């Protein structure tokens, strides 16, 4: 199966710290292998994500992209822009998942510039309703991996699922 | 099919405005019929949600709950707490979806108090990894409705899905 990575556009340190953290952690939890982000560089965000990888396992990386346009243009793989204006995602997701090339999932960002639509191979909607890039990304990845959960490596912390309460197994 | 509603615990006006907005909009987009929230009352959040319903359709309502504990206790229906410590959600979701009683999905909130686990009929995990209540809620609702999209009523705005670009149909 192809590797899948995520580009989060136009991060704003002051307005978006928590939403961007959710984006990064959801990308990791639902099976992406890397998050890239543009906008304002945010070392706190990067540290948060690396600490989660250290404790909960990987592989998963975070990298700042100063020039998202040329990054998308030069990306060797399929580019999937998630947007409420796009075509229903479910119809294309299986086909995309069969790709041998890497896949870059692109998500906004306050306002997504028009060129993102033009540079993307797919513009797909996870419902045509206004909601959340965290939600769109998660549901897309969940379908992409056909509901299979990723197995994380080198985790220090692991949860033992419980009907009630909290239980960890330290490794 | 039973109606499904969401309770978002411990909203903090200063720290959570965007994440709580995402929670509310994802709840609506993925088919819940109401969002309740506790913590700090936030009229801006309420207005944002009501404006989305006005433009994009409903039915969907938002209501502040000052006493979440007694609200959960007295809720006449099945209570589902989404938590990273719980049992895998996929196994229970179909059974829950067959319920005739209303369903209340509970999500944190910075720190979820222990009594939430005790008062819930199910404590379910959407992956046992740290990520996002927006993601957990969305994937859970997506599975609950077996991937069927909700049809919204009285919408002023509607998107016509496009392979590229943005198109609305005004009703």
mmCIF file of C-alpha atoms in Angstrom:
data_model
loop_
_atom_site.group_PDB
_atom_site.id
_atom_site.type_symbol
_atom_site.label_atom_id
_atom_site.label_comp_id
_atom_site.label_asym_id
_atom_site.label_seq_id
_atom_site.Cartn_x
_atom_site.Cartn_y
_atom_site.Cartn_z
ATOM 1 C CA UNK A 1 0.000 0.000 0.000
ATOM 2 C CA UNK A 2 1.205 3.488 -0.804
ATOM 3 C CA UNK A 3 2.393 5.759 1.955
ATOM 4 C CA UNK A 4 0.154 8.676 2.761
ATOM 5 C CA UNK A 5 1.258 12.083 4.008
ATOM 6 C CA UNK A 6 -0.617 15.238 4.962
ATOM 7 C CA UNK A 7 -0.029 18.915 4.191
ATOM 8 C CA UNK A 8 -1.771 21.396 6.478
ATOM 9 C CA UNK A 9 -1.916 24.832 4.849
ATOM 10 C CA UNK A 10 -1.606 28.229 6.496
ATOM 11 C CA UNK A 11 -1.071 27.429 10.140
ATOM 12 C CA UNK A 12 -1.436 30.521 12.328
ATOM 13 C CA UNK A 13 0.379 30.264 15.648
ATOM 14 C CA UNK A 14 -2.036 32.425 17.598
ATOM 15 C CA UNK A 15 -5.366 31.325 16.182
ATOM 16 C CA UNK A 16 -4.794 27.683 15.347
ATOM 17 C CA UNK A 17 -2.507 26.042 17.885
ATOM 18 C CA UNK A 18 -5.038 23.536 19.171
ATOM 19 C CA UNK A 19 -6.726 22.781 15.854
ATOM 20 C CA UNK A 20 -3.342 22.222 14.193
ATOM 21 C CA UNK A 21 -2.338 19.913 17.048
ATOM 22 C CA UNK A 22 -5.534 17.955 16.488
ATOM 23 C CA UNK A 23 -4.780 17.791 12.766
ATOM 24 C CA UNK A 24 -1.277 16.418 13.416
ATOM 25 C CA UNK A 25 -2.374 13.862 15.998
ATOM 26 C CA UNK A 26 -5.310 12.694 13.896
ATOM 27 C CA UNK A 27 -2.995 12.326 10.880
ATOM 28 C CA UNK A 28 -0.732 10.107 12.984
ATOM 29 C CA UNK A 29 -3.493 8.125 14.730
ATOM 30 C CA UNK A 30 -5.314 7.337 11.484
ATOM 31 C CA UNK A 31 -2.233 6.099 9.672
ATOM 32 C CA UNK A 32 -0.444 8.914 7.803
ATOM 33 C CA UNK A 33 3.347 8.721 8.010
ATOM 34 C CA UNK A 34 4.125 12.448 7.977
ATOM 35 C CA UNK A 35 2.596 15.868 8.477
ATOM 36 C CA UNK A 36 3.882 18.928 6.624
ATOM 37 C CA UNK A 37 2.613 22.369 7.459
ATOM 38 C CA UNK A 38 2.904 25.851 5.955
ATOM 39 C CA UNK A 39 2.046 29.304 7.270
ATOM 40 C CA UNK A 40 3.846 30.281 10.462
ATOM 41 C CA UNK A 41 6.589 28.058 11.786
ATOM 42 C CA UNK A 42 5.619 26.779 15.253
ATOM 43 C CA UNK A 43 8.277 25.039 17.342
ATOM 44 C CA UNK A 44 5.811 24.310 20.144
ATOM 45 C CA UNK A 45 3.564 22.417 17.722
ATOM 46 C CA UNK A 46 6.567 20.474 16.412
ATOM 47 C CA UNK A 47 7.676 19.556 19.925
ATOM 48 C CA UNK A 48 4.177 18.426 20.908
ATOM 49 C CA UNK A 49 4.011 16.112 17.915
ATOM 50 C CA UNK A 50 7.533 14.718 18.435
ATOM 51 C CA UNK A 51 6.779 14.067 22.110
ATOM 52 C CA UNK A 52 3.679 12.096 21.151
ATOM 53 C CA UNK A 53 5.728 10.037 18.677
ATOM 54 C CA UNK A 54 8.382 9.424 21.342
ATOM 55 C CA UNK A 55 5.792 8.158 23.817
ATOM 56 C CA UNK A 56 3.193 6.524 21.609
ATOM 57 C CA UNK A 57 5.269 5.321 18.685
ATOM 58 C CA UNK A 58 5.783 5.959 15.013
ATOM 59 C CA UNK A 59 7.000 6.223 12.379
ATOM 60 C CA UNK A 60 5.571 9.726 12.044
ATOM 61 C CA UNK A 61 7.351 12.998 11.290
ATOM 62 C CA UNK A 62 6.519 16.705 11.178
ATOM 63 C CA UNK A 63 8.165 19.234 8.892
ATOM 64 C CA UNK A 64 7.655 22.924 8.179
ATOM 65 C CA UNK A 65 7.187 23.872 4.508
ATOM 66 C CA UNK A 66 7.907 27.541 3.774
ATOM 67 C CA UNK A 67 6.776 27.329 0.134
ATOM 68 C CA UNK A 68 3.692 25.109 -0.098
ATOM 69 C CA UNK A 69 3.025 25.902 -3.752
ATOM 70 C CA UNK A 70 6.326 24.570 -5.042
ATOM 71 C CA UNK A 71 6.133 21.723 -2.524
ATOM 72 C CA UNK A 72 2.794 20.574 -3.968
ATOM 73 C CA UNK A 73 3.961 21.148 -7.548
ATOM 74 C CA UNK A 74 7.100 19.044 -7.058
ATOM 75 C CA UNK A 75 5.490 16.326 -4.945
ATOM 76 C CA UNK A 76 6.034 12.988 -6.669
ATOM 77 C CA UNK A 77 2.730 11.309 -6.085
ATOM 78 C CA UNK A 78 -1.027 11.816 -6.114
ATOM 79 C CA UNK A 79 -2.353 15.004 -4.565
ATOM 80 C CA UNK A 80 -5.734 14.940 -2.854
ATOM 81 C CA UNK A 81 -7.240 18.248 -1.753
ATOM 82 C CA UNK A 82 -10.000 17.823 0.849
ATOM 83 C CA UNK A 83 -12.580 20.564 0.370
ATOM 84 C CA UNK A 84 -16.278 20.943 1.040
ATOM 85 C CA UNK A 85 -16.690 21.950 -2.621
ATOM 86 C CA UNK A 86 -15.272 18.727 -4.075
ATOM 87 C CA UNK A 87 -16.723 15.481 -5.368
ATOM 88 C CA UNK A 88 -17.929 12.856 -2.865
ATOM 89 C CA UNK A 89 -14.764 11.264 -1.477
ATOM 90 C CA UNK A 90 -16.082 7.718 -1.063
ATOM 91 C CA UNK A 91 -16.214 7.082 -4.799
ATOM 92 C CA UNK A 92 -12.522 7.847 -5.315
ATOM 93 C CA UNK A 93 -10.958 6.657 -2.077
ATOM 94 C CA UNK A 94 -10.610 2.971 -3.010
ATOM 95 C CA UNK A 95 -8.991 3.864 -6.317
ATOM 96 C CA UNK A 96 -6.594 6.263 -4.616
ATOM 97 C CA UNK A 97 -5.738 3.610 -2.023
ATOM 98 C CA UNK A 98 -4.639 1.283 -4.816
ATOM 99 C CA UNK A 99 -2.045 3.794 -6.034
ATOM 100 C CA UNK A 100 1.583 2.735 -5.797
ATOM 101 C CA UNK A 101 2.746 6.321 -5.642
ATOM 102 C CA UNK A 102 2.820 8.256 -2.377
ATOM 103 C CA UNK A 103 -0.288 10.271 -1.619
ATOM 104 C CA UNK A 104 -0.375 13.814 -0.310
ATOM 105 C CA UNK A 105 -3.600 14.858 1.404
ATOM 106 C CA UNK A 106 -3.978 18.647 1.490
ATOM 107 C CA UNK A 107 -6.177 20.418 4.038
ATOM 108 C CA UNK A 108 -6.853 24.107 4.867
ATOM 109 C CA UNK A 109 -6.158 26.543 6.456
ATOM 110 C CA UNK A 110 -8.501 29.486 6.776
ATOM 111 C CA UNK A 111 -8.785 30.242 3.088
ATOM 112 C CA UNK A 112 -7.486 27.771 0.536
ATOM 113 C CA UNK A 113 -6.017 29.564 -2.499
ATOM 114 C CA UNK A 114 -7.396 28.695 -5.939
ATOM 115 C CA UNK A 115 -4.131 27.195 -7.192
ATOM 116 C CA UNK A 116 -4.461 24.326 -4.701
ATOM 117 C CA UNK A 117 -7.502 23.098 -6.645
ATOM 118 C CA UNK A 118 -5.595 23.343 -9.911
ATOM 119 C CA UNK A 119 -2.490 21.525 -8.686
ATOM 120 C CA UNK A 120 -4.439 18.668 -7.071
ATOM 121 C CA UNK A 121 -5.260 15.405 -8.827
ATOM 122 C CA UNK A 122 -8.438 15.104 -6.773
ATOM 123 C CA UNK A 123 -10.625 17.679 -5.039
ATOM 124 C CA UNK A 124 -12.750 15.634 -2.676
ATOM 125 C CA UNK A 125 -15.451 16.432 -0.147
ATOM 126 C CA UNK A 126 -16.140 14.565 3.074
ATOM 127 C CA UNK A 127 -19.742 15.802 3.012
ATOM 128 C CA UNK A 128 -20.476 19.096 1.256
ATOM 129 C CA UNK A 129 -21.226 20.694 4.615
ATOM 130 C CA UNK A 130 -19.128 23.157 6.601
ATOM 131 C CA UNK A 131 -17.364 21.374 9.447
ATOM 132 C CA UNK A 132 -13.723 20.705 10.269
ATOM 133 C CA UNK A 133 -10.467 19.806 8.564
ATOM 134 C CA UNK A 134 -9.756 17.488 11.503
ATOM 135 C CA UNK A 135 -12.981 15.602 10.785
ATOM 136 C CA UNK A 136 -12.497 15.508 7.018
ATOM 137 C CA UNK A 137 -8.927 14.245 7.335
ATOM 138 C CA UNK A 138 -9.819 11.574 9.886
ATOM 139 C CA UNK A 139 -12.783 10.159 8.015
ATOM 140 C CA UNK A 140 -10.813 10.180 4.762
ATOM 141 C CA UNK A 141 -7.855 8.303 6.308
ATOM 142 C CA UNK A 142 -10.212 5.906 8.068
ATOM 143 C CA UNK A 143 -11.739 4.986 4.707
ATOM 144 C CA UNK A 144 -8.389 5.023 2.922
ATOM 145 C CA UNK A 145 -7.080 2.320 5.253
ATOM 146 C CA UNK A 146 -10.382 0.449 5.029
ATOM 147 C CA UNK A 147 -10.884 0.812 8.812
ATOM 148 C CA UNK A 148 -7.681 -1.056 9.683
ATOM 149 C CA UNK A 149 -5.733 0.406 12.572
ATOM 150 C CA UNK A 150 -2.077 1.264 12.210
ATOM 151 C CA UNK A 151 0.399 -0.680 14.339
ATOM 152 C CA UNK A 152 2.835 1.725 15.948
ATOM 153 C CA UNK A 153 6.473 0.901 16.558
ATOM 154 C CA UNK A 154 8.749 1.839 19.465
ATOM 155 C CA UNK A 155 5.919 2.997 21.712
ATOM 156 C CA UNK A 156 6.721 3.565 25.366
ATOM 157 C CA UNK A 157 3.042 3.841 26.249
ATOM 158 C CA UNK A 158 0.236 1.594 25.181
ATOM 159 C CA UNK A 159 -3.367 1.459 26.310
ATOM 160 C CA UNK A 160 -5.099 -1.759 27.303
ATOM 161 C CA UNK A 161 -8.710 -1.176 26.211
ATOM 162 C CA UNK A 162 -11.200 -1.255 29.089
ATOM 163 C CA UNK A 163 -14.970 -1.230 29.423
ATOM 164 C CA UNK A 164 -14.458 1.198 32.347
ATOM 165 C CA UNK A 165 -11.442 3.064 33.616
ATOM 166 C CA UNK A 166 -7.913 3.534 32.305
ATOM 167 C CA UNK A 167 -5.165 0.981 31.919
ATOM 168 C CA UNK A 168 -1.687 1.274 30.402
ATOM 169 C CA UNK A 169 0.845 -1.370 29.594
ATOM 170 C CA UNK A 170 4.371 0.007 29.865
ATOM 171 C CA UNK A 171 6.700 -1.585 27.397
ATOM 172 C CA UNK B 1 -33.241 4.807 13.532
ATOM 173 C CA UNK B 2 -32.682 6.379 16.917
ATOM 174 C CA UNK B 3 -31.783 10.025 17.183
ATOM 175 C CA UNK B 4 -28.264 10.783 18.242
ATOM 176 C CA UNK B 5 -27.114 13.780 20.256
ATOM 177 C CA UNK B 6 -23.727 14.955 21.498
ATOM 178 C CA UNK B 7 -22.549 16.341 24.833
ATOM 179 C CA UNK B 8 -19.271 18.248 24.758
ATOM 180 C CA UNK B 9 -17.819 18.523 28.273
ATOM 181 C CA UNK B 10 -15.914 21.398 29.838
ATOM 182 C CA UNK B 11 -15.825 24.001 27.087
ATOM 183 C CA UNK B 12 -13.379 26.803 27.890
ATOM 184 C CA UNK B 13 -14.144 30.049 26.113
ATOM 185 C CA UNK B 14 -10.565 31.234 25.832
ATOM 186 C CA UNK B 15 -8.755 28.005 25.033
ATOM 187 C CA UNK B 16 -11.286 26.062 23.016
ATOM 188 C CA UNK B 17 -13.348 28.366 20.816
ATOM 189 C CA UNK B 18 -12.195 26.870 17.523
ATOM 190 C CA UNK B 19 -12.065 23.254 18.618
ATOM 191 C CA UNK B 20 -15.549 23.501 20.133
ATOM 192 C CA UNK B 21 -16.807 25.068 16.908
ATOM 193 C CA UNK B 22 -15.334 22.154 14.990
ATOM 194 C CA UNK B 23 -17.002 19.726 17.404
ATOM 195 C CA UNK B 24 -20.399 21.368 16.887
ATOM 196 C CA UNK B 25 -20.138 21.572 13.105
ATOM 197 C CA UNK B 26 -18.848 18.008 12.795
ATOM 198 C CA UNK B 27 -21.714 16.804 15.017
ATOM 199 C CA UNK B 28 -24.162 18.501 12.651
ATOM 200 C CA UNK B 29 -22.448 17.487 9.392
ATOM 201 C CA UNK B 30 -22.197 13.824 10.387
ATOM 202 C CA UNK B 31 -25.830 13.507 11.398
ATOM 203 C CA UNK B 32 -26.346 14.298 15.089
ATOM 204 C CA UNK B 33 -29.491 16.282 15.814
ATOM 205 C CA UNK B 34 -28.261 18.326 18.775
ATOM 206 C CA UNK B 35 -25.146 19.437 20.578
ATOM 207 C CA UNK B 36 -25.114 20.112 24.311
ATOM 208 C CA UNK B 37 -22.106 21.631 26.014
ATOM 209 C CA UNK B 38 -20.966 22.231 29.567
ATOM 210 C CA UNK B 39 -18.155 24.304 31.060
ATOM 211 C CA UNK B 40 -18.307 28.015 30.252
ATOM 212 C CA UNK B 41 -21.348 29.385 28.502
ATOM 213 C CA UNK B 42 -20.318 30.874 25.130
ATOM 214 C CA UNK B 43 -22.843 32.966 23.234
ATOM 215 C CA UNK B 44 -20.463 33.449 20.302
ATOM 216 C CA UNK B 45 -20.219 29.685 19.844
ATOM 217 C CA UNK B 46 -24.009 29.381 20.014
ATOM 218 C CA UNK B 47 -24.491 32.107 17.423
ATOM 219 C CA UNK B 48 -21.923 30.540 15.078
ATOM 220 C CA UNK B 49 -23.748 27.225 15.209
ATOM 221 C CA UNK B 50 -27.205 28.773 14.784
ATOM 222 C CA UNK B 51 -25.967 30.796 11.803
ATOM 223 C CA UNK B 52 -24.680 27.635 10.142
ATOM 224 C CA UNK B 53 -28.043 25.941 10.713
ATOM 225 C CA UNK B 54 -29.845 28.973 9.278
ATOM 226 C CA UNK B 55 -27.720 28.905 6.115
ATOM 227 C CA UNK B 56 -26.959 25.234 5.634
ATOM 228 C CA UNK B 57 -30.049 23.596 7.114
ATOM 229 C CA UNK B 58 -31.122 21.448 10.014
ATOM 230 C CA UNK B 59 -32.643 20.240 12.184
ATOM 231 C CA UNK B 60 -29.783 20.835 14.612
ATOM 232 C CA UNK B 61 -29.766 22.641 17.923
ATOM 233 C CA UNK B 62 -27.234 23.815 20.511
ATOM 234 C CA UNK B 63 -27.889 24.098 24.231
ATOM 235 C CA UNK B 64 -25.786 24.969 27.258
ATOM 236 C CA UNK B 65 -25.858 22.465 30.125
ATOM 237 C CA UNK B 66 -24.774 23.927 33.475
ATOM 238 C CA UNK B 67 -24.899 20.577 35.306
ATOM 239 C CA UNK B 68 -23.545 17.858 33.039
ATOM 240 C CA UNK B 69 -23.545 15.183 35.734
ATOM 241 C CA UNK B 70 -27.259 15.316 36.405
ATOM 242 C CA UNK B 71 -27.897 15.801 32.682
ATOM 243 C CA UNK B 72 -26.117 12.523 31.894
ATOM 244 C CA UNK B 73 -27.705 10.754 34.854
ATOM 245 C CA UNK B 74 -31.215 11.754 33.796
ATOM 246 C CA UNK B 75 -30.744 11.268 30.072
ATOM 247 C CA UNK B 76 -33.327 8.780 28.840
ATOM 248 C CA UNK B 77 -31.312 6.777 26.387
ATOM 249 C CA UNK B 78 -27.985 5.069 25.808
ATOM 250 C CA UNK B 79 -24.878 6.973 26.844
ATOM 251 C CA UNK B 80 -21.685 6.479 24.854
ATOM 252 C CA UNK B 81 -18.480 8.008 26.202
ATOM 253 C CA UNK B 82 -15.771 8.327 23.552
ATOM 254 C CA UNK B 83 -12.375 7.898 25.196
ATOM 255 C CA UNK B 84 -8.968 6.664 24.107
ATOM 256 C CA UNK B 85 -9.065 4.222 27.036
ATOM 257 C CA UNK B 86 -12.237 2.440 25.937
ATOM 258 C CA UNK B 87 -13.032 -0.709 23.986
ATOM 259 C CA UNK B 88 -12.730 -0.653 20.182
ATOM 260 C CA UNK B 89 -15.776 1.264 18.936
ATOM 261 C CA UNK B 90 -16.388 -0.695 15.742
ATOM 262 C CA UNK B 91 -17.574 -3.793 17.580
ATOM 263 C CA UNK B 92 -20.350 -1.954 19.423
ATOM 264 C CA UNK B 93 -21.401 0.690 16.924
ATOM 265 C CA UNK B 94 -23.794 -1.460 14.899
ATOM 266 C CA UNK B 95 -25.526 -2.690 18.035
ATOM 267 C CA UNK B 96 -25.843 0.861 19.345
ATOM 268 C CA UNK B 97 -27.224 2.015 15.995
ATOM 269 C CA UNK B 98 -30.034 -0.526 16.309
ATOM 270 C CA UNK B 99 -31.194 1.007 19.584
ATOM 271 C CA UNK B 100 -34.646 2.553 19.606
ATOM 272 C CA UNK B 101 -33.749 4.869 22.428
ATOM 273 C CA UNK B 102 -31.992 8.175 21.852
ATOM 274 C CA UNK B 103 -28.208 8.065 22.044
ATOM 275 C CA UNK B 104 -26.004 10.565 23.803
ATOM 276 C CA UNK B 105 -22.377 10.655 22.675
ATOM 277 C CA UNK B 106 -20.127 12.226 25.305
ATOM 278 C CA UNK B 107 -16.756 13.786 24.437
ATOM 279 C CA UNK B 108 -14.122 15.720 26.453
ATOM 280 C CA UNK B 109 -13.074 18.240 27.454
ATOM 281 C CA UNK B 110 -9.546 18.681 28.790
ATOM 282 C CA UNK B 111 -9.886 16.177 31.558
ATOM 283 C CA UNK B 112 -12.855 13.842 31.700
ATOM 284 C CA UNK B 113 -13.931 13.159 35.291
ATOM 285 C CA UNK B 114 -14.124 9.543 36.438
ATOM 286 C CA UNK B 115 -17.887 9.588 36.998
ATOM 287 C CA UNK B 116 -18.437 9.973 33.240
ATOM 288 C CA UNK B 117 -17.057 6.467 32.775
ATOM 289 C CA UNK B 118 -19.333 5.127 35.473
ATOM 290 C CA UNK B 119 -22.509 6.801 34.182
ATOM 291 C CA UNK B 120 -21.933 5.711 30.570
ATOM 292 C CA UNK B 121 -23.379 2.536 29.061
ATOM 293 C CA UNK B 122 -20.380 2.303 26.735
ATOM 294 C CA UNK B 123 -16.830 3.619 26.972
ATOM 295 C CA UNK B 124 -15.521 3.354 23.430
ATOM 296 C CA UNK B 125 -12.251 4.203 21.733
ATOM 297 C CA UNK B 126 -11.800 5.382 18.164
ATOM 298 C CA UNK B 127 -8.231 4.064 18.176
ATOM 299 C CA UNK B 128 -6.405 3.862 21.529
ATOM 300 C CA UNK B 129 -4.114 6.674 20.409
ATOM 301 C CA UNK B 130 -4.076 10.313 21.503
ATOM 302 C CA UNK B 131 -5.694 12.491 18.846
ATOM 303 C CA UNK B 132 -8.818 14.650 18.795
ATOM 304 C CA UNK B 133 -12.373 14.642 20.056
ATOM 305 C CA UNK B 134 -13.389 16.127 16.685
ATOM 306 C CA UNK B 135 -11.881 13.113 14.911
ATOM 307 C CA UNK B 136 -13.293 10.552 17.329
ATOM 308 C CA UNK B 137 -16.797 12.038 17.123
ATOM 309 C CA UNK B 138 -16.765 12.263 13.326
ATOM 310 C CA UNK B 139 -15.522 8.733 12.697
ATOM 311 C CA UNK B 140 -17.970 7.363 15.268
ATOM 312 C CA UNK B 141 -20.948 9.165 13.673
ATOM 313 C CA UNK B 142 -19.770 8.187 10.198
ATOM 314 C CA UNK B 143 -19.861 4.514 11.235
ATOM 315 C CA UNK B 144 -23.058 4.920 13.236
ATOM 316 C CA UNK B 145 -24.913 6.089 10.131
ATOM 317 C CA UNK B 146 -23.206 3.398 8.030
ATOM 318 C CA UNK B 147 -21.635 6.095 5.816
ATOM 319 C CA UNK B 148 -24.973 7.528 4.736
ATOM 320 C CA UNK B 149 -25.074 11.307 4.494
ATOM 321 C CA UNK B 150 -27.758 13.280 6.281
ATOM 322 C CA UNK B 151 -30.216 15.231 4.160
ATOM 323 C CA UNK B 152 -30.595 18.718 5.552
ATOM 324 C CA UNK B 153 -33.846 20.639 5.512
ATOM 325 C CA UNK B 154 -34.495 24.362 4.960
ATOM 326 C CA UNK B 155 -30.985 25.095 3.687
ATOM 327 C CA UNK B 156 -30.419 28.464 2.014
ATOM 328 C CA UNK B 157 -27.029 27.368 0.701
ATOM 329 C CA UNK B 158 -26.139 24.134 -1.015
ATOM 330 C CA UNK B 159 -22.953 23.079 -2.752
ATOM 331 C CA UNK B 160 -22.923 21.489 -6.170
ATOM 332 C CA UNK B 161 -19.935 19.105 -5.988
ATOM 333 C CA UNK B 162 -17.189 19.927 -8.495
ATOM 334 C CA UNK B 163 -13.982 18.262 -9.653
ATOM 335 C CA UNK B 164 -12.423 21.743 -9.562
ATOM 336 C CA UNK B 165 -13.631 25.071 -8.214
ATOM 337 C CA UNK B 166 -16.634 26.091 -6.152
ATOM 338 C CA UNK B 167 -20.291 26.072 -7.083
ATOM 339 C CA UNK B 168 -23.382 26.866 -5.025
ATOM 340 C CA UNK B 169 -27.029 26.368 -5.795
ATOM 341 C CA UNK B 170 -29.139 28.972 -4.039
ATOM 342 C CA UNK B 171 -32.487 27.623 -3.038
#
